[in-house]
mmCIF file of C-alpha atoms in Angstrom:
data_model
loop_
_atom_site.group_PDB
_atom_site.id
_atom_site.type_symbol
_atom_site.label_atom_id
_atom_site.label_comp_id
_atom_site.label_asym_id
_atom_site.label_seq_id
_atom_site.Cartn_x
_atom_site.Cartn_y
_atom_site.Cartn_z
ATOM 1 C CA MET Z 1 -59.457 85.737 63.323
ATOM 2 C CA LEU Z 2 -63.043 84.609 64.022
ATOM 3 C CA GLN Z 3 -63.097 81.654 66.412
ATOM 4 C CA ARG Z 4 -66.891 81.574 66.428
ATOM 5 C CA PRO Z 5 -69.379 83.495 64.291
ATOM 6 C CA LEU Z 6 -68.977 87.250 64.973
ATOM 7 C CA GLU Z 7 -66.399 86.621 67.725
ATOM 8 C CA THR Z 8 -62.950 88.126 67.203
ATOM 9 C CA ALA Z 9 -60.200 86.026 68.763
ATOM 10 C CA ASN Z 10 -57.576 87.507 71.050
ATOM 11 C CA PRO Z 11 -54.168 86.174 69.923
ATOM 12 C CA LEU Z 12 -52.962 86.275 73.543
ATOM 13 C CA GLY Z 13 -55.634 83.883 74.765
ATOM 14 C CA PRO Z 14 -58.865 82.504 73.281
ATOM 15 C CA ARG Z 15 -60.881 82.988 76.460
ATOM 16 C CA TRP Z 16 -60.324 86.762 76.469
ATOM 17 C CA SER Z 17 -62.007 89.449 74.446
ATOM 18 C CA PRO Z 18 -59.549 91.552 72.409
ATOM 19 C CA GLY Z 19 -61.405 94.636 73.625
ATOM 20 C CA GLY Z 20 -63.432 97.087 71.649
ATOM 21 C CA SER Z 21 -64.329 98.659 69.524
ATOM 22 C CA SER Z 22 -61.129 98.444 67.440
ATOM 23 C CA ALA Z 23 -60.849 94.732 68.250
ATOM 24 C CA GLY Z 24 -60.092 93.564 64.729
ATOM 25 C CA SER Z 25 -57.279 96.077 64.275
ATOM 26 C CA ALA Z 26 -55.592 95.142 67.558
ATOM 27 C CA ALA Z 27 -56.010 91.400 67.027
ATOM 28 C CA ALA Z 28 -54.646 91.625 63.485
ATOM 29 C CA MET Z 29 -51.612 93.537 64.757
ATOM 30 C CA ALA Z 30 -50.958 91.063 67.576
ATOM 31 C CA ALA Z 31 -51.275 88.124 65.182
ATOM 32 C CA ARG Z 32 -48.902 89.849 62.705
ATOM 33 C CA MET Z 33 -51.487 89.722 59.961
ATOM 34 C CA VAL Z 34 -50.873 93.376 59.024
ATOM 35 C CA PRO Z 35 -47.968 95.797 59.528
ATOM 36 C CA LEU Z 36 -50.134 98.704 60.737
ATOM 37 C CA ALA Z 37 -53.767 99.324 61.625
ATOM 38 C CA THR Z 38 -55.955 102.239 62.658
ATOM 39 C CA GLY Z 39 -58.851 102.617 65.020
ATOM 40 C CA SER Z 40 -61.298 105.193 66.300
ATOM 41 C CA ASP Z 41 -61.182 106.007 70.008
ATOM 42 C CA GLY Z 42 -64.353 107.470 71.521
ATOM 43 C CA ALA Z 43 -63.733 106.374 75.120
ATOM 44 C CA GLY Z 44 -60.749 104.012 74.900
ATOM 45 C CA SER Z 45 -61.479 102.047 71.740
ATOM 46 C CA VAL Z 46 -57.871 102.189 70.517
ATOM 47 C CA ARG Z 47 -56.119 101.999 73.879
ATOM 48 C CA ILE Z 48 -58.117 99.150 75.447
ATOM 49 C CA PRO Z 49 -57.705 96.705 72.521
ATOM 50 C CA ALA Z 50 -54.017 97.646 72.390
ATOM 51 C CA ALA Z 51 -53.631 96.822 76.086
ATOM 52 C CA TRP Z 52 -55.467 93.510 75.866
ATOM 53 C CA CYS Z 53 -53.695 92.396 72.674
ATOM 54 C CA GLY Z 54 -50.203 93.497 73.722
ATOM 55 C CA VAL Z 55 -49.526 96.160 71.073
ATOM 56 C CA LEU Z 56 -48.952 99.914 70.969
ATOM 57 C CA GLY Z 57 -52.063 102.049 70.540
ATOM 58 C CA VAL Z 58 -52.232 105.851 70.275
ATOM 59 C CA LYS Z 59 -55.268 108.119 70.630
ATOM 60 C CA THR Z 60 -54.473 111.415 68.961
ATOM 61 C CA THR Z 61 -55.266 114.903 70.201
ATOM 62 C CA GLY Z 62 -58.935 115.735 69.746
ATOM 63 C CA GLY Z 63 -59.466 117.466 66.412
ATOM 64 C CA LEU Z 64 -56.141 116.324 64.911
ATOM 65 C CA ALA Z 65 -57.730 114.003 62.356
ATOM 66 C CA PRO Z 66 -61.198 114.352 60.818
ATOM 67 C CA VAL Z 67 -63.832 111.962 62.135
ATOM 68 C CA ARG Z 68 -67.505 111.588 61.423
ATOM 69 C CA GLY Z 69 -69.234 114.569 62.998
ATOM 70 C CA ARG Z 70 -65.804 116.108 63.775
ATOM 71 C CA THR Z 71 -66.284 115.564 67.462
ATOM 72 C CA VAL Z 72 -63.388 116.171 69.834
ATOM 73 C CA ARG Z 73 -64.492 113.202 71.921
ATOM 74 C CA SER Z 74 -63.659 110.625 69.238
ATOM 75 C CA ALA Z 75 -60.189 110.536 67.716
ATOM 76 C CA HIS Z 76 -58.445 108.299 65.208
ATOM 77 C CA GLY Z 77 -55.121 106.699 65.974
ATOM 78 C CA PRO Z 78 -52.744 103.894 65.010
ATOM 79 C CA LEU Z 79 -52.259 100.424 66.446
ATOM 80 C CA ALA Z 80 -48.711 99.316 65.789
ATOM 81 C CA ARG Z 81 -45.881 97.060 66.904
ATOM 82 C CA THR Z 82 -43.260 99.825 66.966
ATOM 83 C CA ALA Z 83 -43.106 103.525 67.714
ATOM 84 C CA ALA Z 84 -41.641 104.166 64.253
ATOM 85 C CA ASP Z 85 -44.673 102.608 62.588
ATOM 86 C CA ALA Z 86 -47.031 104.624 64.783
ATOM 87 C CA ALA Z 87 -45.049 107.776 63.991
ATOM 88 C CA ALA Z 88 -45.368 107.154 60.250
ATOM 89 C CA CYS Z 89 -49.128 106.946 60.649
ATOM 90 C CA LEU Z 90 -49.290 110.087 62.778
ATOM 91 C CA ALA Z 91 -47.101 111.950 60.286
ATOM 92 C CA ALA Z 92 -49.665 111.121 57.607
ATOM 93 C CA LEU Z 93 -52.337 112.598 59.877
ATOM 94 C CA GLY Z 94 -50.477 115.881 60.046
ATOM 95 C CA ARG Z 95 -48.115 115.556 63.012
ATOM 96 C CA ALA Z 96 -44.925 115.161 60.949
ATOM 97 C CA GLY Z 97 -43.176 117.954 62.792
ATOM 98 C CA SER Z 98 -43.334 116.266 66.171
ATOM 99 C CA CYS Z 99 -43.783 112.586 65.427
ATOM 100 C CA SER Z 100 -41.627 111.696 62.440
ATOM 101 C CA SER Z 101 -38.421 111.040 64.437
ATOM 102 C CA PRO Z 102 -39.284 108.850 67.438
ATOM 103 C CA GLY Z 103 -35.782 107.399 67.446
ATOM 104 C CA ALA Z 104 -34.241 110.620 68.765
ATOM 105 C CA GLU Z 105 -32.883 110.283 72.291
ATOM 106 C CA PRO Z 106 -35.547 111.773 74.563
ATOM 107 C CA ARG Z 107 -34.861 113.845 77.614
ATOM 108 C CA ARG Z 108 -36.017 112.255 80.818
ATOM 109 C CA MET Z 109 -39.785 112.710 81.109
ATOM 110 C CA ARG Z 110 -41.257 113.719 84.452
ATOM 111 C CA VAL Z 111 -44.209 111.438 85.121
ATOM 112 C CA ALA Z 112 -47.080 111.539 87.602
ATOM 113 C CA TRP Z 113 -48.568 108.129 88.407
ATOM 114 C CA SER Z 114 -52.151 107.389 89.402
ATOM 115 C CA ALA Z 115 -53.695 103.937 89.648
ATOM 116 C CA THR Z 116 -57.260 105.242 89.956
ATOM 117 C CA LEU Z 117 -57.383 108.924 88.861
ATOM 118 C CA GLY Z 118 -59.233 109.407 92.139
ATOM 119 C CA TYR Z 119 -62.401 107.468 91.309
ATOM 120 C CA ALA Z 120 -61.822 104.155 89.491
ATOM 121 C CA ALA Z 121 -61.934 100.767 91.220
ATOM 122 C CA THR Z 122 -58.637 99.514 89.839
ATOM 123 C CA ARG Z 123 -57.613 95.971 90.682
ATOM 124 C CA GLN Z 124 -54.380 96.042 92.627
ATOM 125 C CA ASP Z 125 -52.456 93.480 90.567
ATOM 126 C CA ILE Z 126 -53.381 95.352 87.370
ATOM 127 C CA ALA Z 127 -51.977 98.559 88.891
ATOM 128 C CA ALA Z 128 -48.863 96.721 90.071
ATOM 129 C CA THR Z 129 -48.165 95.221 86.647
ATOM 130 C CA ALA Z 130 -48.547 98.573 84.885
ATOM 131 C CA HIS Z 131 -46.410 100.316 87.491
ATOM 132 C CA THR Z 132 -43.662 97.731 87.112
ATOM 133 C CA LEU Z 133 -43.138 98.835 83.504
ATOM 134 C CA LEU Z 134 -43.066 102.455 84.663
ATOM 135 C CA GLU Z 135 -40.405 101.530 87.214
ATOM 136 C CA ALA Z 136 -38.377 99.848 84.472
ATOM 137 C CA LEU Z 137 -38.639 103.005 82.356
ATOM 138 C CA THR Z 138 -37.308 104.979 85.320
ATOM 139 C CA GLU Z 139 -34.486 102.512 85.889
ATOM 140 C CA ALA Z 140 -33.528 102.894 82.216
ATOM 141 C CA GLY Z 141 -33.370 106.681 82.553
ATOM 142 C CA ILE Z 142 -36.382 107.290 80.298
ATOM 143 C CA THR Z 143 -38.779 108.682 82.903
ATOM 144 C CA ALA Z 144 -38.498 110.295 86.326
ATOM 145 C CA PRO Z 145 -41.238 109.916 88.953
ATOM 146 C CA HIS Z 146 -42.944 112.976 90.343
ATOM 147 C CA PRO Z 147 -44.747 111.661 93.435
ATOM 148 C CA ALA Z 148 -45.588 115.139 94.705
ATOM 149 C CA ALA Z 149 -48.080 115.693 91.877
ATOM 150 C CA THR Z 150 -51.674 115.180 92.978
ATOM 151 C CA VAL Z 151 -53.924 113.361 90.518
ATOM 152 C CA ARG Z 152 -57.567 113.353 91.496
ATOM 153 C CA LEU Z 153 -60.030 113.927 88.663
ATOM 154 C CA PRO Z 154 -63.829 114.107 88.797
ATOM 155 C CA ASP Z 155 -65.595 110.970 87.585
ATOM 156 C CA PRO Z 156 -66.308 111.634 83.885
ATOM 157 C CA ALA Z 157 -69.070 109.020 83.422
ATOM 158 C CA ALA Z 158 -72.121 111.294 83.382
ATOM 159 C CA CYS Z 159 -70.322 113.978 81.328
ATOM 160 C CA TRP Z 160 -69.229 111.477 78.680
ATOM 161 C CA GLN Z 161 -72.737 110.066 78.433
ATOM 162 C CA HIS Z 162 -74.183 113.576 78.124
ATOM 163 C CA LEU Z 163 -71.850 114.331 75.214
ATOM 164 C CA ARG Z 164 -72.720 111.032 73.549
ATOM 165 C CA GLU Z 165 -76.465 111.574 73.823
ATOM 166 C CA SER Z 166 -76.206 115.203 72.692
ATOM 167 C CA ARG Z 167 -74.248 114.161 69.651
ATOM 168 C CA LYS Z 168 -76.664 111.378 68.743
ATOM 169 C CA GLU Z 169 -79.486 113.886 68.669
ATOM 170 C CA THR Z 170 -77.663 116.024 66.088
ATOM 171 C CA THR Z 171 -75.469 113.703 64.012
ATOM 172 C CA GLY Z 172 -76.310 110.094 64.812
ATOM 173 C CA PRO Z 173 -73.846 107.430 66.015
ATOM 174 C CA ALA Z 174 -70.177 107.848 65.156
ATOM 175 C CA ALA Z 175 -67.200 105.594 64.801
ATOM 176 C CA GLY Z 176 -65.945 104.557 68.205
ATOM 177 C CA ASP Z 177 -69.324 105.211 69.844
ATOM 178 C CA SER Z 178 -69.568 101.685 71.252
ATOM 179 C CA PRO Z 179 -66.467 101.540 73.441
ATOM 180 C CA GLU Z 180 -65.489 98.757 75.765
ATOM 181 C CA GLY Z 181 -67.715 98.700 78.841
ATOM 182 C CA ALA Z 182 -69.185 102.193 78.364
ATOM 183 C CA LYS Z 183 -72.620 102.270 79.981
ATOM 184 C CA VAL Z 184 -75.306 104.778 80.826
ATOM 185 C CA PRO Z 185 -74.766 106.732 84.039
ATOM 186 C CA GLU Z 186 -77.051 104.405 86.018
ATOM 187 C CA ALA Z 187 -74.569 101.587 85.494
ATOM 188 C CA ALA Z 188 -71.834 103.859 86.751
ATOM 189 C CA THR Z 189 -73.127 103.476 90.280
ATOM 190 C CA GLY Z 190 -72.305 99.782 90.473
ATOM 191 C CA PRO Z 191 -69.324 98.236 92.241
ATOM 192 C CA GLU Z 192 -66.927 98.984 89.395
ATOM 193 C CA ARG Z 193 -67.743 102.678 89.542
ATOM 194 C CA ALA Z 194 -67.660 103.081 93.301
ATOM 195 C CA THR Z 195 -65.117 105.538 94.578
ATOM 196 C CA ALA Z 196 -62.020 103.604 95.523
ATOM 197 C CA PRO Z 197 -59.184 104.699 97.794
ATOM 198 C CA GLU Z 198 -56.195 105.922 95.825
ATOM 199 C CA ALA Z 199 -54.263 102.731 95.173
ATOM 200 C CA GLU Z 200 -51.107 104.608 94.328
ATOM 201 C CA PRO Z 201 -48.058 102.357 94.272
ATOM 202 C CA GLY Z 202 -45.894 105.487 94.352
ATOM 203 C CA PRO Z 203 -42.178 105.137 93.690
ATOM 204 C CA LYS Z 204 -42.265 101.571 94.987
ATOM 205 C CA ARG Z 205 -44.087 98.756 93.253
ATOM 206 C CA ALA Z 206 -47.635 98.173 94.458
ATOM 207 C CA THR Z 207 -48.183 94.661 95.694
ATOM 208 C CA ALA Z 208 -51.566 93.000 95.624
ATOM 209 C CA PRO Z 209 -52.757 90.522 98.238
ATOM 210 C CA GLU Z 210 -53.557 88.033 95.534
ATOM 211 C CA THR Z 211 -50.299 88.590 93.612
ATOM 212 C CA THR Z 212 -47.447 89.513 95.874
ATOM 213 C CA THR Z 213 -44.840 88.323 93.404
ATOM 214 C CA ALA Z 214 -44.726 89.692 89.891
ATOM 215 C CA PRO Z 215 -44.008 87.264 87.038
ATOM 216 C CA GLU Z 216 -40.484 87.326 85.708
ATOM 217 C CA LYS Z 217 -39.806 89.231 82.497
ATOM 218 C CA ALA Z 218 -39.370 87.055 79.475
ATOM 219 C CA THR Z 219 -36.152 87.439 77.514
ATOM 220 C CA ALA Z 220 -36.764 89.181 74.208
ATOM 221 C CA PRO Z 221 -34.487 90.714 71.583
ATOM 222 C CA LYS Z 222 -33.839 94.391 72.156
ATOM 223 C CA GLY Z 223 -36.305 96.622 70.411
ATOM 224 C CA LYS Z 224 -38.501 93.696 69.321
ATOM 225 C CA PRO Z 225 -41.937 94.043 70.910
ATOM 226 C CA SER Z 226 -43.631 90.758 71.663
ATOM 227 C CA PRO Z 227 -47.286 90.273 72.602
ATOM 228 C CA GLU Z 228 -46.199 87.379 74.823
ATOM 229 C CA ARG Z 229 -43.893 89.632 76.879
ATOM 230 C CA ALA Z 230 -44.012 89.039 80.601
ATOM 231 C CA THR Z 231 -43.875 91.775 83.209
ATOM 232 C CA ALA Z 232 -40.820 94.019 83.213
ATOM 233 C CA PRO Z 233 -38.377 93.557 86.090
ATOM 234 C CA LYS Z 234 -38.870 95.501 89.295
ATOM 235 C CA ALA Z 235 -36.601 98.495 89.569
ATOM 236 C CA GLU Z 236 -35.564 100.159 92.816
ATOM 237 C CA LEU Z 237 -35.877 103.924 92.569
ATOM 238 C CA SER Z 238 -33.379 106.204 94.239
ATOM 239 C CA PRO Z 239 -34.185 109.701 95.509
ATOM 240 C CA GLU Z 240 -31.959 111.103 92.774
ATOM 241 C CA SER Z 241 -34.174 109.572 90.106
ATOM 242 C CA ALA Z 242 -36.927 112.041 90.956
ATOM 243 C CA THR Z 243 -34.820 114.885 89.571
ATOM 244 C CA ALA Z 244 -35.325 115.744 85.938
ATOM 245 C CA PRO Z 245 -34.201 118.557 83.667
ATOM 246 C CA GLU Z 246 -36.456 121.539 83.272
ATOM 247 C CA PRO Z 247 -39.035 120.924 80.523
ATOM 248 C CA GLU Z 248 -38.436 122.456 77.151
ATOM 249 C CA PRO Z 249 -40.827 125.246 76.155
ATOM 250 C CA SER Z 250 -43.975 123.859 74.584
ATOM 251 C CA PRO Z 251 -44.488 124.790 70.950
ATOM 252 C CA LYS Z 252 -47.382 127.018 70.012
ATOM 253 C CA ARG Z 253 -50.523 124.942 70.208
ATOM 254 C CA THR Z 254 -51.602 123.881 66.735
ATOM 255 C CA THR Z 255 -54.685 121.846 67.581
ATOM 256 C CA PRO Z 256 -58.110 123.249 66.704
ATOM 257 C CA PRO Z 257 -59.689 125.571 69.297
ATOM 258 C CA GLU Z 258 -62.322 122.913 70.007
ATOM 259 C CA ALA Z 259 -59.705 120.410 71.167
ATOM 260 C CA GLY Z 260 -59.782 119.982 74.920
ATOM 261 C CA THR Z 261 -63.186 121.618 75.389
ATOM 262 C CA GLY Z 262 -65.352 118.529 75.014
ATOM 263 C CA ARG Z 263 -67.299 120.448 72.358
ATOM 264 C CA PRO Z 264 -67.853 119.045 68.829
ATOM 265 C CA ASN Z 265 -67.160 121.462 66.005
ATOM 266 C CA GLY Z 266 -70.161 123.671 65.345
ATOM 267 C CA GLN Z 267 -72.275 121.972 68.014
ATOM 268 C CA PRO Z 268 -73.213 122.918 71.564
ATOM 269 C CA GLY Z 269 -70.865 121.864 74.325
ATOM 270 C CA PRO Z 270 -71.919 120.149 77.534
ATOM 271 C CA THR Z 271 -74.485 121.930 79.678
ATOM 272 C CA GLY Z 272 -75.438 121.850 83.332
ATOM 273 C CA PRO Z 273 -73.426 119.550 85.593
ATOM 274 C CA ALA Z 274 -71.688 117.997 82.553
ATOM 275 C CA ALA Z 275 -70.216 121.390 81.644
ATOM 276 C CA GLY Z 276 -68.871 121.730 85.164
ATOM 277 C CA THR Z 277 -67.280 118.277 84.996
ATOM 278 C CA ALA Z 278 -65.642 119.013 81.628
ATOM 279 C CA ALA Z 279 -64.257 122.309 82.948
ATOM 280 C CA ALA Z 280 -62.960 120.632 86.111
ATOM 281 C CA LEU Z 281 -61.243 117.886 84.112
ATOM 282 C CA ASN Z 282 -59.503 120.405 81.883
ATOM 283 C CA ALA Z 283 -58.475 122.608 84.801
ATOM 284 C CA ALA Z 284 -57.023 119.681 86.749
ATOM 285 C CA LEU Z 285 -55.007 118.470 83.758
ATOM 286 C CA ASP Z 286 -53.822 121.977 82.904
ATOM 287 C CA ARG Z 287 -52.441 122.266 86.436
ATOM 288 C CA LEU Z 288 -50.891 118.814 86.326
ATOM 289 C CA PHE Z 289 -49.035 119.455 83.078
ATOM 290 C CA THR Z 290 -47.357 122.516 84.542
ATOM 291 C CA GLU Z 291 -45.594 120.096 86.920
ATOM 292 C CA VAL Z 292 -45.001 117.007 84.774
ATOM 293 C CA ASP Z 293 -44.530 115.956 81.170
ATOM 294 C CA LEU Z 294 -46.759 112.881 81.247
ATOM 295 C CA LEU Z 295 -49.463 111.230 83.321
ATOM 296 C CA ALA Z 296 -49.298 107.433 83.710
ATOM 297 C CA THR Z 297 -52.107 105.041 84.682
ATOM 298 C CA PRO Z 298 -53.056 101.448 83.970
ATOM 299 C CA THR Z 299 -54.939 101.434 80.665
ATOM 300 C CA THR Z 300 -57.865 99.571 82.225
ATOM 301 C CA PRO Z 301 -58.850 99.031 85.857
ATOM 302 C CA GLY Z 302 -59.359 95.307 85.313
ATOM 303 C CA PRO Z 303 -58.246 92.430 83.096
ATOM 304 C CA PRO Z 304 -59.762 91.391 79.753
ATOM 305 C CA HIS Z 305 -63.247 89.990 80.170
ATOM 306 C CA GLY Z 306 -64.659 87.008 78.313
ATOM 307 C CA HIS Z 307 -66.543 86.990 75.037
ATOM 308 C CA ASP Z 308 -69.887 87.262 76.826
ATOM 309 C CA GLY Z 309 -69.250 90.961 77.388
ATOM 310 C CA PRO Z 310 -67.970 93.256 80.148
ATOM 311 C CA GLY Z 311 -70.907 92.749 82.501
ATOM 312 C CA GLU Z 312 -70.673 95.349 85.272
ATOM 313 C CA SER Z 313 -66.990 96.002 84.584
ATOM 314 C CA MET Z 314 -66.172 99.579 83.526
ATOM 315 C CA SER Z 315 -63.158 98.994 81.312
ATOM 316 C CA VAL Z 316 -63.248 102.626 80.123
ATOM 317 C CA ALA Z 317 -62.925 104.082 83.622
ATOM 318 C CA LEU Z 318 -59.316 105.228 83.111
ATOM 319 C CA THR Z 319 -59.532 106.210 79.445
ATOM 320 C CA TRP Z 320 -62.676 108.202 78.665
ATOM 321 C CA ALA Z 321 -61.767 111.325 80.644
ATOM 322 C CA PHE Z 322 -59.134 112.102 78.000
ATOM 323 C CA ASN Z 323 -61.698 111.890 75.211
ATOM 324 C CA ILE Z 324 -63.669 114.623 76.951
ATOM 325 C CA THR Z 325 -60.572 116.815 77.327
ATOM 326 C CA GLY Z 326 -59.000 115.892 73.983
ATOM 327 C CA HIS Z 327 -55.586 114.942 75.407
ATOM 328 C CA PRO Z 328 -53.476 112.471 73.411
ATOM 329 C CA ALA Z 329 -52.811 109.145 75.123
ATOM 330 C CA ALA Z 330 -51.092 105.858 74.345
ATOM 331 C CA SER Z 331 -51.218 102.332 75.704
ATOM 332 C CA LEU Z 332 -47.915 100.446 75.939
ATOM 333 C CA PRO Z 333 -47.842 96.682 76.543
ATOM 334 C CA ALA Z 334 -46.895 96.310 80.210
ATOM 335 C CA GLY Z 335 -46.778 92.546 80.547
ATOM 336 C CA ARG Z 336 -49.080 90.182 82.394
ATOM 337 C CA THR Z 337 -50.438 89.542 85.848
ATOM 338 C CA ALA Z 338 -49.532 86.376 87.740
ATOM 339 C CA ALA Z 339 -52.674 84.844 86.219
ATOM 340 C CA GLY Z 340 -51.384 85.620 82.700
ATOM 341 C CA GLU Z 341 -53.780 88.508 81.979
ATOM 342 C CA PRO Z 342 -52.375 91.170 79.612
ATOM 343 C CA VAL Z 343 -52.034 94.699 80.994
ATOM 344 C CA GLY Z 344 -51.356 98.064 79.387
ATOM 345 C CA LEU Z 345 -49.608 101.173 80.725
ATOM 346 C CA GLN Z 346 -51.425 104.329 79.626
ATOM 347 C CA LEU Z 347 -49.422 107.526 79.094
ATOM 348 C CA VAL Z 348 -51.245 110.848 78.668
ATOM 349 C CA ALA Z 349 -49.604 113.997 77.270
ATOM 350 C CA PRO Z 350 -50.542 117.671 76.847
ATOM 351 C CA HIS Z 351 -52.502 118.628 73.735
ATOM 352 C CA GLY Z 352 -50.486 118.193 70.562
ATOM 353 C CA ARG Z 353 -47.627 116.338 72.263
ATOM 354 C CA GLU Z 354 -47.927 112.898 70.709
ATOM 355 C CA ASP Z 355 -44.161 113.174 70.252
ATOM 356 C CA ARG Z 356 -43.641 112.627 73.992
ATOM 357 C CA LEU Z 357 -45.666 109.416 73.904
ATOM 358 C CA LEU Z 358 -43.701 108.063 70.946
ATOM 359 C CA ALA Z 359 -40.351 109.147 72.388
ATOM 360 C CA VAL Z 360 -40.980 107.058 75.511
ATOM 361 C CA ALA Z 361 -42.192 104.082 73.457
ATOM 362 C CA ALA Z 362 -39.158 104.246 71.138
ATOM 363 C CA ALA Z 363 -36.734 104.479 74.067
ATOM 364 C CA ALA Z 364 -38.456 101.545 75.767
ATOM 365 C CA GLU Z 365 -38.019 99.491 72.591
ATOM 366 C CA ARG Z 366 -34.303 100.316 72.464
ATOM 367 C CA GLU Z 367 -33.974 99.107 76.057
ATOM 368 C CA GLY Z 368 -35.816 95.866 75.269
ATOM 369 C CA LEU Z 369 -38.728 96.761 77.554
ATOM 370 C CA LEU Z 370 -41.417 96.384 74.881
#
């Protein structure tokens, strides 16, 4: 998979990076070299490679699986071609009760959509491509939009960097500590980190000035994910589609008490302004998940960059908040932009509810959407 010394090829296009830091795992999955792979996600290092290589990637709840230093911020997870394969991996990590049967017919999941989380500079055609898959999931009866939910999180950049530096002082670098595009807070003030207006497509598909027409969906066998899949067809949403059954009671939380606090086991949590940011992130998500079952965003705010690195791009802008809070999240292959760039749809669930992520992925496979 090396096209030049120390350069991992992206099976979807040689000019693109496969992402990081679990690049080899994602590329090997996309190239069908292995049936299953794992990665370590400290700020998006499972989800970003999954998005850019067109495979399924799951970041587990913080504290679910042991990692070096046992930090909540970094979490192991599978990269897979099917929800069943991902479920088998998660069952081995201790989530057998909720993840071993992804083929069960899910109830319709209420989903809140945000293209920016309130702070990221997401490119409009990336948001539109990700939202098109969400629309297709709604059309198939898998999800139901909840446009009334407000999603506006504080920018997690400085908090994440504080946690990283604090951890280095006590334990040294950990797996997943070199995520895609993660920079020191100074870099967070550049154009890619500027506060952007909420580019919410809402129930209707967002159109971008540069890509007003989405590419047509390629025909693929039902339930057979393909890294070359084009964008899912646009689905018109009716007012009735916003209605969903009442959520089932959540099981007793089984994740460690550190999960969702941004605090590594046995080590100090964030202090000063970082502590306030971590608390605000958790409070906002706690409120959100009383209204909806899942949060959906693009996995990254921009397309894959080249092999010379991310430059000023902040590819982690939409992923690293959930490493601070410990929420499980998955990236589903959402197709491509008009320019052919691969895009992922990120789904975020409450703590310990990886089963919701896999239920949606399995249902999407049955409908031929992945």
